[in-house]
């Protein structure tokens, strides 16, 4: 977390002046430290949940044998996959997010390590504006499948929607470190910069995204606003 070293006011990490005391930040080191700290926190969250998941698996004992037998029988029938397929369809074609969560929970009763169940549940929780819960589910998905970029994408979106844009930008950067032409990550960064009225960086990332794929109308309009504002400066 970043704070003003003059008055202790909590900052997002991109400010040039403290909103509370007006202190000017003349060096970029504070911002760099902030970005590094939230990146480390993101990694720590993943490592913590991964460790808890592995520990949970290792601590199973013989008393759970009958429950395991029942779960394994359902797994043999691909019961969790049936629930996941239903949840996926519900998420894409309806707004019944509570049903999606219910189906994901049913899948997890069969296989508690089904990473897609955590992913779909996280997306449904975002739709319900339960962002902290969504982030926890999506980090669990990453702990089980760290190569699944879409989980990172929706973690970034959740942080953006809850107003923690410094963290959102950092997670988008973690995606772009893997794939520097990731369309949604480029658009995500552009939207944040646009909302901050940082039209120079917004223009830069809208352009990068448009080079990957044609921007939809909503993004094209925002990009045109950026270009107009830059001409006025």
Coordinates of C-alpha atoms in Angstrom, one line a residue:
X1 CA 0.0 0.0 0.0
X2 CA 1.3 3.5 -0.8
X3 CA 1.0 6.4 1.6
X4 CA 2.1 10.0 1.4
X5 CA 5.4 10.2 3.3
X6 CA 4.5 13.7 4.4
X7 CA 1.0 13.2 6.0
X8 CA 0.3 9.5 5.7
X9 CA -2.7 9.8 3.3
X10 CA -3.5 6.6 1.4
X11 CA -2.7 6.9 -2.3
X12 CA -3.5 5.0 -5.5
X13 CA 0.1 5.3 -6.6
X14 CA -0.1 7.5 -9.7
X15 CA -0.6 10.9 -8.1
X16 CA 1.9 13.8 -8.7
X17 CA 0.5 15.6 -5.6
X18 CA -1.0 14.4 -2.4
X19 CA -4.8 15.1 -2.4
X20 CA -4.7 15.7 1.4
X21 CA -1.6 17.9 2.0
X22 CA -0.6 18.9 -1.5
X23 CA 2.9 17.4 -1.2
X24 CA 4.6 17.1 -4.6
X25 CA 6.2 13.8 -5.4
X26 CA 9.3 14.8 -7.3
X27 CA 10.7 11.3 -7.7
X28 CA 9.2 8.2 -9.5
X29 CA 10.7 5.9 -6.8
X30 CA 7.6 6.1 -4.7
X31 CA 5.3 5.0 -7.5
X32 CA 7.8 2.3 -8.5
X33 CA 7.8 1.1 -4.9
X34 CA 4.0 1.0 -4.9
X35 CA 3.8 -1.0 -8.1
X36 CA 6.4 -3.5 -6.8
X37 CA 4.6 -3.9 -3.5
X38 CA 1.2 -4.7 -5.1
X39 CA 2.8 -7.0 -7.5
X40 CA 4.5 -8.8 -4.6
X41 CA 1.2 -8.9 -2.8
X42 CA -0.5 -10.4 -5.9
X43 CA 2.1 -13.1 -6.0
X44 CA 1.9 -13.7 -2.2
X45 CA -1.9 -14.2 -2.5
X46 CA -1.5 -16.8 -5.2
X47 CA 1.3 -18.6 -3.3
X48 CA -0.7 -18.5 0.0
X49 CA -3.8 -20.1 -1.6
X50 CA -1.8 -22.6 -3.5
X51 CA -0.1 -23.7 -0.3
X52 CA -3.4 -23.9 1.5
X53 CA -4.9 -26.0 -1.4
X54 CA -1.9 -28.4 -1.4
X55 CA -2.0 -28.6 2.4
X56 CA -5.7 -29.4 2.4
X57 CA -5.0 -32.2 0.0
X58 CA -2.2 -33.6 2.1
X59 CA -4.2 -33.5 5.4
X60 CA -6.9 -35.8 4.2
X61 CA -7.1 -38.9 6.5
X62 CA -8.7 -42.3 6.4
X63 CA -11.9 -41.1 8.1
X64 CA -12.7 -39.3 4.8
X65 CA -12.5 -42.6 2.8
X66 CA -16.2 -43.1 2.4
X67 CA -16.7 -39.5 1.3
X68 CA -13.9 -39.9 -1.1
X69 CA -15.4 -43.0 -2.5
X70 CA -18.7 -41.2 -3.2
X71 CA -16.8 -38.3 -4.8
X72 CA -14.7 -40.6 -6.9
X73 CA -17.8 -42.4 -8.1
X74 CA -19.3 -39.1 -9.2
X75 CA -16.0 -38.1 -10.9
X76 CA -16.1 -41.4 -12.8
X77 CA -19.4 -40.2 -14.2
X78 CA -17.9 -36.8 -15.0
X79 CA -20.5 -35.3 -12.7
X80 CA -18.5 -32.2 -12.1
X81 CA -18.0 -31.6 -15.8
X82 CA -21.8 -31.7 -16.3
X83 CA -22.2 -29.0 -13.6
X84 CA -19.4 -26.9 -15.2
X85 CA -21.0 -27.1 -18.7
X86 CA -24.3 -26.0 -17.3
X87 CA -22.7 -23.1 -15.3
X88 CA -20.7 -22.0 -18.4
X89 CA -23.9 -21.9 -20.5
X90 CA -25.8 -20.0 -17.8
X91 CA -23.1 -17.4 -17.5
X92 CA -23.0 -16.8 -21.2
X93 CA -26.7 -16.7 -22.1
X94 CA -28.5 -15.5 -18.9
X95 CA -28.1 -13.2 -15.9
X96 CA -28.8 -15.9 -13.4
X97 CA -25.5 -15.5 -11.6
X98 CA -26.8 -17.2 -8.4
X99 CA -27.5 -20.3 -10.4
X100 CA -24.0 -20.2 -11.8
X101 CA -22.6 -20.1 -8.3
X102 CA -24.9 -22.9 -7.2
X103 CA -23.7 -25.1 -10.1
X104 CA -20.1 -24.3 -9.4
X105 CA -20.5 -25.2 -5.8
X106 CA -22.1 -28.5 -6.8
X107 CA -19.1 -29.2 -9.1
X108 CA -16.7 -28.4 -6.2
X109 CA -18.5 -30.9 -4.0
X110 CA -17.4 -33.6 -6.5
X111 CA -14.0 -32.2 -7.2
X112 CA -12.7 -29.4 -5.0
X113 CA -9.7 -28.9 -7.3
X114 CA -11.8 -28.1 -10.4
X115 CA -10.1 -24.8 -11.4
X116 CA -12.8 -23.8 -13.9
X117 CA -15.5 -23.9 -11.2
X118 CA -13.6 -21.3 -9.2
X119 CA -13.1 -19.2 -12.4
X120 CA -16.8 -19.3 -13.4
X121 CA -17.9 -18.6 -9.8
X122 CA -15.5 -15.6 -9.7
X123 CA -17.0 -14.1 -12.8
X124 CA -20.6 -14.6 -11.5
X125 CA -19.5 -12.9 -8.2
X126 CA -18.2 -9.9 -10.2
X127 CA -21.5 -9.6 -11.9
X128 CA -23.1 -9.5 -8.5
X129 CA -20.6 -6.8 -7.4
X130 CA -19.1 -9.0 -4.7
X131 CA -15.6 -8.2 -5.8
X132 CA -13.6 -9.3 -2.8
X133 CA -15.2 -12.8 -2.9
X134 CA -14.7 -12.9 -6.7
X135 CA -11.0 -12.1 -6.4
X136 CA -10.5 -14.9 -3.8
X137 CA -12.2 -17.4 -6.1
X138 CA -10.1 -16.3 -9.1
X139 CA -6.9 -16.5 -7.2
X140 CA -7.8 -20.0 -6.2
X141 CA -8.3 -20.8 -9.9
X142 CA -4.8 -19.4 -10.6
X143 CA -3.4 -21.5 -7.7
X144 CA -4.7 -24.6 -9.4
X145 CA -4.0 -23.5 -13.0
X146 CA -1.4 -20.7 -13.0
X147 CA -1.3 -20.6 -16.8
X148 CA -4.9 -19.6 -17.2
X149 CA -4.7 -15.9 -18.2
X150 CA -8.4 -15.2 -18.1
X151 CA -8.4 -15.6 -14.4
X152 CA -5.8 -12.8 -14.2
X153 CA -7.9 -10.7 -16.6
X154 CA -11.0 -10.9 -14.3
X155 CA -8.9 -10.3 -11.2
X156 CA -7.8 -7.0 -12.9
X157 CA -11.4 -6.2 -13.8
X158 CA -12.6 -6.8 -10.3
X159 CA -10.0 -4.5 -8.8
X160 CA -10.8 -1.9 -11.4
X161 CA -14.5 -2.1 -10.6
X162 CA -13.9 -1.8 -6.8
X163 CA -11.8 1.3 -7.5
X164 CA -8.3 -0.1 -6.8
X165 CA -6.9 0.9 -10.1
X166 CA -3.2 0.6 -9.1
X167 CA -3.7 -3.1 -8.4
X168 CA -5.7 -3.5 -11.6
X169 CA -3.0 -1.9 -13.7
X170 CA -0.4 -4.2 -12.1
X171 CA -2.4 -7.3 -12.9
X172 CA -2.9 -6.2 -16.5
X173 CA 0.9 -5.7 -16.7
X174 CA 1.4 -9.3 -15.4
X175 CA -0.8 -10.4 -18.4
X176 CA 1.1 -8.3 -20.9
X177 CA 4.4 -9.7 -19.5
X178 CA 3.1 -13.1 -20.7
X179 CA 1.4 -11.8 -23.9
X180 CA 2.2 -8.2 -24.9
X181 CA -0.6 -8.3 -27.6
X182 CA -3.3 -9.4 -25.2
X183 CA -6.3 -7.4 -26.5
X184 CA -8.4 -7.3 -23.3
X185 CA -5.4 -6.3 -21.1
X186 CA -4.5 -3.5 -23.5
X187 CA -8.1 -2.3 -23.5
X188 CA -8.3 -2.6 -19.7
X189 CA -5.2 -0.3 -19.2
X190 CA -6.5 2.1 -21.8
X191 CA -9.9 2.4 -20.0
X192 CA -8.2 3.1 -16.7
X193 CA -6.0 5.8 -18.1
X194 CA -9.0 7.3 -19.9
X195 CA -10.9 7.5 -16.6
X196 CA -7.9 9.2 -15.0
X197 CA -7.9 11.7 -17.8
X198 CA -4.4 10.5 -18.7
X199 CA -5.2 10.8 -22.4
X200 CA -1.6 10.4 -23.6
X201 CA -1.3 6.8 -22.1
X202 CA -4.9 6.0 -22.9
X203 CA -4.2 6.9 -26.6
X204 CA -1.1 4.7 -26.5
X205 CA -2.9 1.6 -25.3
X206 CA -6.0 2.1 -27.4
X207 CA -3.7 2.2 -30.4
X208 CA -1.9 -0.9 -29.3
X209 CA -5.2 -2.7 -28.8
X210 CA -6.5 -1.6 -32.2
X211 CA -3.4 -2.9 -33.9
X212 CA -4.3 -6.3 -32.5
X213 CA -8.0 -6.2 -33.3
X214 CA -10.5 -3.6 -34.4
X215 CA -11.8 -1.7 -31.3
X216 CA -15.6 -2.0 -30.7
X217 CA -17.6 1.2 -31.0
X218 CA -17.5 2.1 -27.3
X219 CA -13.7 2.0 -27.2
X220 CA -13.4 3.8 -30.6
X221 CA -15.5 6.7 -29.1
X222 CA -13.3 7.0 -26.1
X223 CA -10.2 6.8 -28.2
X224 CA -11.6 9.7 -30.4
X225 CA -12.1 11.7 -27.2
X226 CA -8.4 11.1 -26.3
X227 CA -7.2 12.3 -29.7
X228 CA -9.5 15.4 -29.4
X229 CA -8.2 16.2 -25.9
X230 CA -4.5 15.7 -27.0
X231 CA -5.0 18.2 -29.9
X232 CA -6.4 20.8 -27.4
X233 CA -3.4 20.6 -25.2

